[in-house]
Amino acid sequence: MSQHTGKAAANALAFPKIGLEYCDCREQSVAQKQVIVVGGGIIGASIAFHLVEAGAQVTLIEAGELGGIVSPCSFGWTNASHKNTRPYFNLRFQSMHLWDDLAARLPDIPYRKTEVLYLDGKTFDLDTFYANHTGWDYPLQWLDETQIRKLEPGLTVVPERGILSTAEGAVEASPAAVFFAKQAEAKGAWVVTNTEVTRLVMQGDTVKGVIAGDETLAADEVVIASGNGTKDLAAMAGIDVPMYSKPGLLISTTPVSHRVQRLILAEEVHFRQRADGTLSAGEDFGGGEINGNPEAGSQMLLERIRNQLVDPTGIELAGYTVGHRPIPGDDHPIVGRPVNRSGLYIAVMHSGATLAPVVCNAAARELLNDERDPLLATFGMERFSEAQVAASAAE
């Protein structure tokens, strides 16, 4: 079992092991409640951070390195954009506000409210998007071609009109996961990497802990926040989580001087420039021409970025990733306790970059105080019928 050293590692000595006698800590105070979080991506690490801040004793276990598997493949766009139901919009919009709050409190967090230019009239029905979302008090502004060029003089291809979102931004999802994990560790969490959870320890219908590496660890609560690994882990407790995944290509370029300030949603490519000067572009997580051949697709995306810019000098492909985004069966997050199981909490979603602050803050409160945030009312496991769960298990 690989573990980090320092103050957090010392806490491991006091973390109970399951043996012939189990130390049940459920009568202890919230400050002493022991929680194991499985998954070191942006959701798992953020839950660990919020739990530690609330006074819990936390162990964060990641099968690989901090940052997870899916988070490094995230485009990182934080938004409450089109095609959202009102409850899902509310959840995402609140999380955007919480990203701003975190950035004000923790200035080193890798998040920026960059603003976003919607110039893609093919992917987005811009008129409907504007009408619906401004009706929900989402800050959007129509711009004409002159105004767009004034904001982003480095763009070559500019439509006659577009929409500016002043509330949206971007987070570097994998570095943010590492940031949250390090913050949690500094506050006393035990962070364990390169260690796979191979079993959930059950007593009746209650999860009592995990077996990770050669250790058996006890806890009052076990949180599964393992992305695509969530389904298999939950199955260890007899829980079928309806979910699927889709591939998506993300490319990064060599670093160049300033080309664009905002995240740009152009018709041919959605891209942004990171703080280190690299440009990033992603393709829809749905397969197709680009995702079907990632090497050729990477070159296509690279050329599309170059075609969007007045100065493409020095923009070369630095690398690409193909990520498999974890998606719950109805495309909406699953956050909460499964029915008929105690000691277990599940958090899986395909929009972790946007949702991490609101979901993880709410999850910490629910885990420690049994307070269910109204924003999560429609996002629990109970919304899936027995038929849906059975169908998922048969796949």
Coordinates of N, CA and C in Angstrom, one line a residue, residues 15-16 18 22-30 32-39 44 47-48 51 56-61 197 199-202 205-211 217-225 237 336-338 340-347 362-372:
F15 N -6.3 4.7 12.7 CA -7.4 4.3 11.9 C -7.8 2.8 12.1
P16 N -9.0 2.5 12.5 CA -9.3 1.1 13.0 C -9.2 0.1 11.9
I18 N -10.4 -3.8 10.8 CA -11.4 -4.8 11.1 C -10.8 -6.1 11.5
Y22 N -15.0 -5.3 16.0 CA -15.0 -4.1 15.2 C -15.3 -2.9 16.1
C23 N -14.6 -1.8 15.9 CA -14.8 -0.6 16.7 C -15.9 0.3 16.0
D24 N -17.1 0.2 16.5 CA -18.2 0.9 15.9 C -18.2 2.4 16.5
C25 N -17.9 3.3 15.6 CA -17.8 4.7 16.0 C -19.0 5.5 15.7
R26 N -20.2 4.9 15.5 CA -21.4 5.7 15.1 C -21.9 6.5 16.3
E27 N -21.5 6.3 17.5 CA -22.0 7.1 18.6 C -21.1 8.3 18.9
Q28 N -19.9 8.3 18.1 CA -19.0 9.4 18.3 C -19.5 10.7 17.7
S29 N -18.8 11.8 18.0 CA -19.2 13.1 17.4 C -18.8 13.1 15.9
V30 N -19.4 14.1 15.2 CA -19.1 14.3 13.8 C -17.6 14.5 13.6
Q32 N -15.3 13.0 14.9 CA -14.5 11.8 15.0 C -15.0 10.8 14.0
K33 N -16.0 11.1 13.2 CA -16.6 10.2 12.2 C -15.5 9.8 11.2
Q34 N -15.4 8.5 10.9 CA -14.4 8.0 10.0 C -15.0 7.7 8.6
V35 N -14.4 8.2 7.6 CA -15.0 8.0 6.3 C -13.8 7.6 5.3
I36 N -14.1 6.6 4.5 CA -13.2 6.2 3.5 C -13.8 6.6 2.2
V37 N -13.0 7.4 1.4 CA -13.4 7.8 0.0 C -12.6 7.0 -1.0
V38 N -13.2 6.3 -1.9 CA -12.6 5.5 -2.9 C -12.6 6.3 -4.2
G39 N -11.5 6.7 -4.7 CA -11.4 7.4 -5.9 C -10.7 8.8 -5.7
G44 N -13.8 12.5 -6.0 CA -13.4 11.8 -4.7 C -12.5 12.7 -3.9
I47 N -14.6 15.5 -2.3 CA -15.4 15.0 -1.2 C -14.5 14.9 0.0
A48 N -13.3 14.3 -0.1 CA -12.3 14.2 1.0 C -12.0 15.5 1.6
L51 N -15.0 16.9 3.5 CA -15.2 16.1 4.8 C -14.2 16.5 5.8
A56 N -14.2 15.5 9.8 CA -14.2 14.1 9.8 C -12.8 13.5 9.7
Q57 N -12.6 12.3 10.1 CA -11.3 11.6 9.9 C -11.5 10.9 8.5
V58 N -10.6 11.1 7.6 CA -10.8 10.7 6.2 C -9.6 9.9 5.7
T59 N -9.9 8.8 5.0 CA -8.9 8.1 4.2 C -9.3 8.2 2.8
L60 N -8.5 8.7 1.9 CA -8.7 8.8 0.5 C -7.8 7.7 -0.2
I61 N -8.5 6.8 -1.0 CA -7.8 5.7 -1.6 C -7.9 5.8 -3.1
V197 N -9.0 -1.0 -4.1 CA -9.9 -1.6 -3.2 C -10.5 -2.8 -3.9
R199 N -12.4 -5.2 -2.1 CA -13.6 -5.7 -1.5 C -14.2 -4.7 -0.6
L200 N -15.6 -4.6 -0.5 CA -16.3 -3.9 0.5 C -16.6 -4.9 1.6
V201 N -16.3 -4.6 2.9 CA -16.6 -5.4 4.0 C -18.0 -5.2 4.5
M202 N -18.8 -6.3 4.5 CA -20.2 -6.1 4.8 C -20.5 -6.9 6.1
D205 N -26.6 -5.8 5.8 CA -26.8 -4.8 4.8 C -26.0 -3.5 5.0
T206 N -25.0 -3.6 5.9 CA -24.2 -2.4 6.2 C -22.8 -2.6 5.7
V207 N -22.3 -1.6 5.1 CA -20.9 -1.6 4.7 C -20.0 -1.1 5.9
K208 N -19.1 -1.9 6.3 CA -18.3 -1.6 7.5 C -16.9 -1.1 7.2
G209 N -16.5 -1.3 5.9 CA -15.1 -0.9 5.6 C -14.7 -1.4 4.2
V210 N -13.4 -1.4 3.9 CA -12.9 -1.9 2.7 C -11.6 -2.8 2.9
I211 N -11.4 -3.6 1.9 CA -10.0 -4.2 1.9 C -9.3 -3.6 0.7
L217 N -9.6 -2.0 6.3 CA -9.9 -0.7 7.0 C -11.3 -0.5 7.4
A218 N -11.6 -0.1 8.6 CA -13.0 0.1 9.0 C -13.4 1.5 8.9
A219 N -14.6 1.8 8.7 CA -15.1 3.2 8.6 C -16.6 3.2 9.0
D220 N -17.0 4.4 9.4 CA -18.5 4.6 9.6 C -19.2 4.8 8.2
E221 N -18.5 5.3 7.2 CA -19.1 5.5 5.9 C -18.0 5.2 4.9
V222 N -18.4 4.6 3.8 CA -17.6 4.4 2.6 C -18.2 5.1 1.4
V223 N -17.4 6.0 0.8 CA -17.9 6.7 -0.4 C -17.2 6.2 -1.6
I224 N -18.1 5.8 -2.6 CA -17.6 5.3 -3.9 C -17.7 6.5 -4.9
A225 N -16.5 7.0 -5.3 CA -16.4 8.1 -6.2 C -15.3 7.8 -7.2
A237 N -21.4 -4.6 -3.0 CA -22.4 -4.5 -1.9 C -23.8 -4.9 -2.4
G336 N -25.7 10.0 -3.5 CA -26.4 9.7 -2.3 C -26.3 8.3 -1.9
R337 N -27.1 7.9 -0.9 CA -27.1 6.5 -0.3 C -28.0 5.6 -1.2
P338 N -27.5 4.4 -1.5 CA -28.4 3.5 -2.2 C -29.5 3.0 -1.2
N340 N -31.7 0.5 0.8 CA -31.5 -0.8 1.6 C -30.0 -1.1 1.8
R341 N -29.2 -0.1 1.9 CA -27.8 -0.3 2.3 C -27.4 0.9 3.2
S342 N -26.7 0.6 4.3 CA -26.2 1.7 5.1 C -24.7 1.7 5.1
G343 N -24.1 2.8 5.5 CA -22.6 2.9 5.5 C -22.0 3.1 4.1
L344 N -22.9 3.3 3.1 CA -22.4 3.4 1.7 C -22.9 4.7 1.1
Y345 N -22.1 5.4 0.3 CA -22.5 6.6 -0.4 C -21.9 6.5 -1.8
I346 N -22.7 6.9 -2.8 CA -22.2 6.8 -4.2 C -22.3 8.2 -4.8
A347 N -21.2 8.5 -5.5 CA -21.2 9.8 -6.2 C -20.5 9.6 -7.6
A362 N -22.3 19.2 -0.5 CA -23.5 18.7 -0.1 C -23.4 17.2 0.4
A363 N -22.5 16.5 -0.2 CA -22.2 15.1 0.2 C -21.6 15.1 1.6
A364 N -20.7 15.9 1.8 CA -20.1 16.0 3.2 C -21.1 16.3 4.2
R365 N -22.0 17.2 4.0 CA -23.0 17.5 5.0 C -23.9 16.3 5.2
E366 N -24.3 15.6 4.1 CA -25.2 14.5 4.3 C -24.5 13.4 5.0
L367 N -23.2 13.1 4.7 CA -22.5 12.0 5.3 C -22.3 12.3 6.8
L368 N -22.1 13.5 7.2 CA -21.8 13.8 8.6 C -23.0 14.2 9.4
N369 N -24.0 14.8 8.8 CA -25.1 15.3 9.6 C -26.5 14.8 9.1
D370 N -26.5 13.9 8.1 CA -27.7 13.4 7.6 C -28.6 14.5 7.0
E371 N -28.0 15.5 6.5 CA -28.8 16.6 5.9 C -28.7 16.5 4.4
R372 N -29.8 16.2 3.8 CA -29.9 16.1 2.3 C -30.2 17.5 1.7

